[in-house]
Amino acid sequence: GAIAGEAYFEGVAGERFAVRNSGAVAVVEGTGDHGCEYMTGGVVLVLGKTGRNFAAGMSGGVAYVYDPEGDFEKRCNLAMVKLERVAPFCGVEDPELPRQRSLNVADAGMGDLLRFDAERIRILVERHLLHTGSKRAKEILDNCDASLAKFVKVMPMDYAKALADMKA
């Protein structure tokens, strides 16, 4: 149930990674069963396989899963989330873009969670490489455009609606 901060893990986490996360940014190279269960906020990036029942009860925040085999949907609990493709880089300057550095403890610099997925993923993979020296992160960055097409965004449906309503 982390409320803030950042964590970068080279390697695979066990079961129940990022359960009840309510504001932290976390990058990991794989998870066991029940990842992001009951998550209410924050951003999670998984650079590998997940176990079953990913996102069960996930009502907030956003997760990205690297899915080169295209089989993540079978392991995701779709009761409260929808899976989205990651759009390519937008190439525009915008004050709501994610930032390479966190602004402060309460703001990890993730920007508008409804947009800029490609930019956010790249920043998180770059941070992961910086903090861990991960070979997987380097491979993804070396083939960034092709790799982005293999990420899936996990977005809670009610959270997306609330963010859109607040923006309007």
Coordinates of C-alpha atoms in Angstrom, one line a residue:
G1 CA 0.0 0.0 0.0
A2 CA 2.7 2.5 -0.8
I3 CA 1.4 6.1 -1.1
A4 CA 4.4 7.7 -2.8
G5 CA 8.0 7.2 -4.0
E6 CA 9.7 5.1 -6.6
A7 CA 11.0 1.5 -6.7
Y8 CA 13.0 -0.3 -9.5
F9 CA 13.5 -4.0 -9.2
E10 CA 15.8 -5.9 -11.5
G11 CA 14.3 -9.4 -11.6
V12 CA 10.9 -11.0 -11.0
A13 CA 8.7 -10.2 -7.9
G14 CA 6.7 -12.8 -6.1
E15 CA 2.9 -12.9 -5.7
R16 CA 0.9 -9.8 -4.9
F17 CA 3.3 -7.2 -6.2
A18 CA 2.0 -3.6 -5.9
V19 CA -1.1 -4.8 -4.0
R20 CA -3.0 -1.8 -2.6
N21 CA -0.5 0.6 -4.2
S22 CA -2.0 4.0 -3.9
G23 CA 0.6 6.4 -5.3
A24 CA 4.1 4.9 -5.8
V25 CA 5.8 4.3 -9.1
A26 CA 7.2 0.8 -9.5
V27 CA 9.1 -1.0 -12.2
V28 CA 9.7 -4.8 -12.1
E29 CA 10.7 -7.4 -14.7
G30 CA 7.9 -9.8 -13.9
T31 CA 5.3 -10.7 -11.2
G32 CA 3.7 -13.7 -9.7
D33 CA -0.1 -14.1 -9.3
H34 CA -2.4 -11.2 -8.2
G35 CA -0.1 -8.2 -9.3
C36 CA -1.7 -4.8 -8.8
E37 CA -4.6 -6.3 -6.8
Y38 CA -6.7 -3.6 -5.2
M39 CA -4.4 -0.9 -6.6
T40 CA -5.9 2.6 -6.2
G41 CA -3.2 4.9 -7.5
G42 CA 0.4 5.2 -8.8
V43 CA 2.0 3.7 -11.9
V44 CA 3.4 0.2 -12.3
L45 CA 5.5 -1.0 -15.3
V46 CA 6.0 -4.7 -15.7
L47 CA 8.8 -5.6 -18.2
G48 CA 8.0 -9.3 -18.4
K49 CA 5.4 -11.9 -17.6
T50 CA 2.7 -11.7 -15.0
G51 CA 1.0 -14.4 -13.1
R52 CA -2.8 -14.9 -13.2
N53 CA -5.4 -12.6 -11.8
F54 CA -3.5 -9.4 -12.5
A55 CA -5.5 -6.2 -11.7
A56 CA -8.2 -7.9 -9.6
G57 CA -10.1 -5.1 -7.8
M58 CA -7.8 -2.4 -9.4
S59 CA -9.8 0.8 -9.1
G60 CA -7.1 3.5 -9.7
G61 CA -3.7 4.2 -11.1
V62 CA -2.3 2.7 -14.3
A63 CA -0.2 -0.3 -15.1
Y64 CA 1.7 -1.2 -18.3
V65 CA 2.7 -4.8 -19.1
Y66 CA 5.3 -5.8 -21.7
D67 CA 3.5 -8.6 -23.6
P68 CA 5.6 -9.7 -26.6
E69 CA 3.7 -13.0 -26.9
G70 CA 0.3 -11.3 -26.8
D71 CA -1.2 -13.5 -24.1
F72 CA -1.4 -11.2 -21.2
E73 CA -5.2 -10.8 -21.5
K74 CA -5.7 -14.4 -20.4
R75 CA -3.9 -13.6 -17.1
C76 CA -5.6 -10.3 -16.4
N77 CA -8.8 -9.9 -14.4
L78 CA -10.9 -7.7 -16.6
A79 CA -13.8 -7.1 -14.1
M80 CA -12.8 -3.5 -13.4
V81 CA -10.1 -2.7 -16.1
K82 CA -9.8 -2.4 -19.8
L83 CA -6.7 -3.1 -21.8
E84 CA -5.6 -0.5 -24.2
R85 CA -2.9 -0.4 -26.9
V86 CA -0.1 2.1 -26.4
A87 CA -0.3 5.0 -28.9
P88 CA 3.0 6.1 -30.5
F89 CA 5.0 9.1 -29.3
C90 CA 2.9 12.2 -29.7
G91 CA 5.8 14.5 -30.6
V92 CA 4.3 17.7 -29.1
E93 CA 5.3 19.9 -26.2
D94 CA 2.7 19.8 -23.4
P95 CA 2.9 20.8 -19.8
E96 CA 1.1 17.6 -18.9
L97 CA 3.8 15.3 -20.4
P98 CA 5.5 13.0 -18.0
R99 CA 8.9 14.2 -16.8
Q100 CA 12.3 12.4 -16.6
R101 CA 12.6 13.4 -13.0
S102 CA 10.0 13.4 -10.2
L103 CA 8.9 16.8 -9.1
N104 CA 8.8 15.9 -5.4
V105 CA 7.9 13.1 -3.1
A106 CA 4.2 13.6 -3.8
D107 CA 4.5 14.0 -7.5
A108 CA 6.6 11.4 -9.4
G109 CA 6.2 13.4 -12.6
M110 CA 4.0 10.9 -14.4
G111 CA 1.8 13.6 -16.1
D112 CA -1.7 13.1 -17.6
L113 CA -2.5 9.4 -17.1
L114 CA -5.0 9.5 -19.9
R115 CA -2.4 10.4 -22.5
F116 CA 1.3 10.1 -23.2
D117 CA 1.7 6.4 -22.6
A118 CA 4.6 6.0 -24.9
E119 CA 6.5 8.9 -23.3
R120 CA 5.7 7.5 -19.8
I121 CA 6.9 4.0 -20.6
R122 CA 10.1 5.3 -22.2
I123 CA 10.9 7.4 -19.1
L124 CA 10.2 4.6 -16.7
V125 CA 12.4 2.1 -18.7
E126 CA 15.2 4.7 -18.8
R127 CA 14.9 5.3 -15.0
H128 CA 14.9 1.5 -14.5
L129 CA 18.1 1.1 -16.6
L130 CA 19.7 4.0 -14.7
H131 CA 18.9 2.5 -11.3
T132 CA 19.4 -1.2 -12.0
G133 CA 21.6 -1.6 -15.1
S134 CA 18.9 -4.0 -16.4
K135 CA 19.7 -5.9 -19.6
R136 CA 16.0 -6.2 -20.3
A137 CA 15.5 -2.4 -20.1
K138 CA 18.5 -1.8 -22.4
E139 CA 17.0 -4.3 -25.0
I140 CA 13.7 -2.5 -24.9
L141 CA 15.3 0.9 -25.3
D142 CA 17.5 -0.3 -28.1
N143 CA 14.3 -1.3 -30.0
C144 CA 12.0 1.3 -28.6
D145 CA 9.6 1.8 -31.4
A146 CA 9.1 -1.9 -32.0
S147 CA 9.0 -2.6 -28.2
L148 CA 6.3 0.0 -27.6
A149 CA 3.8 -1.9 -29.8
K150 CA 4.2 -4.8 -27.4
F151 CA 3.1 -3.0 -24.2
V152 CA -0.5 -3.1 -22.9
K153 CA -2.0 -0.4 -20.8
V154 CA -4.2 -1.6 -17.9
M155 CA -6.6 1.2 -17.1
P156 CA -9.4 1.0 -14.5
M157 CA -12.6 2.0 -16.3
D158 CA -14.2 4.1 -13.5
Y159 CA -10.8 5.8 -12.9
A160 CA -10.5 6.8 -16.5
K161 CA -14.0 8.2 -16.4
A162 CA -13.2 10.2 -13.3
L163 CA -10.0 11.6 -14.7
A164 CA -11.8 12.6 -17.9
D165 CA -14.7 14.2 -15.9
M166 CA -12.2 16.2 -13.7
K167 CA -10.4 17.4 -16.9
A168 CA -13.7 18.5 -18.4

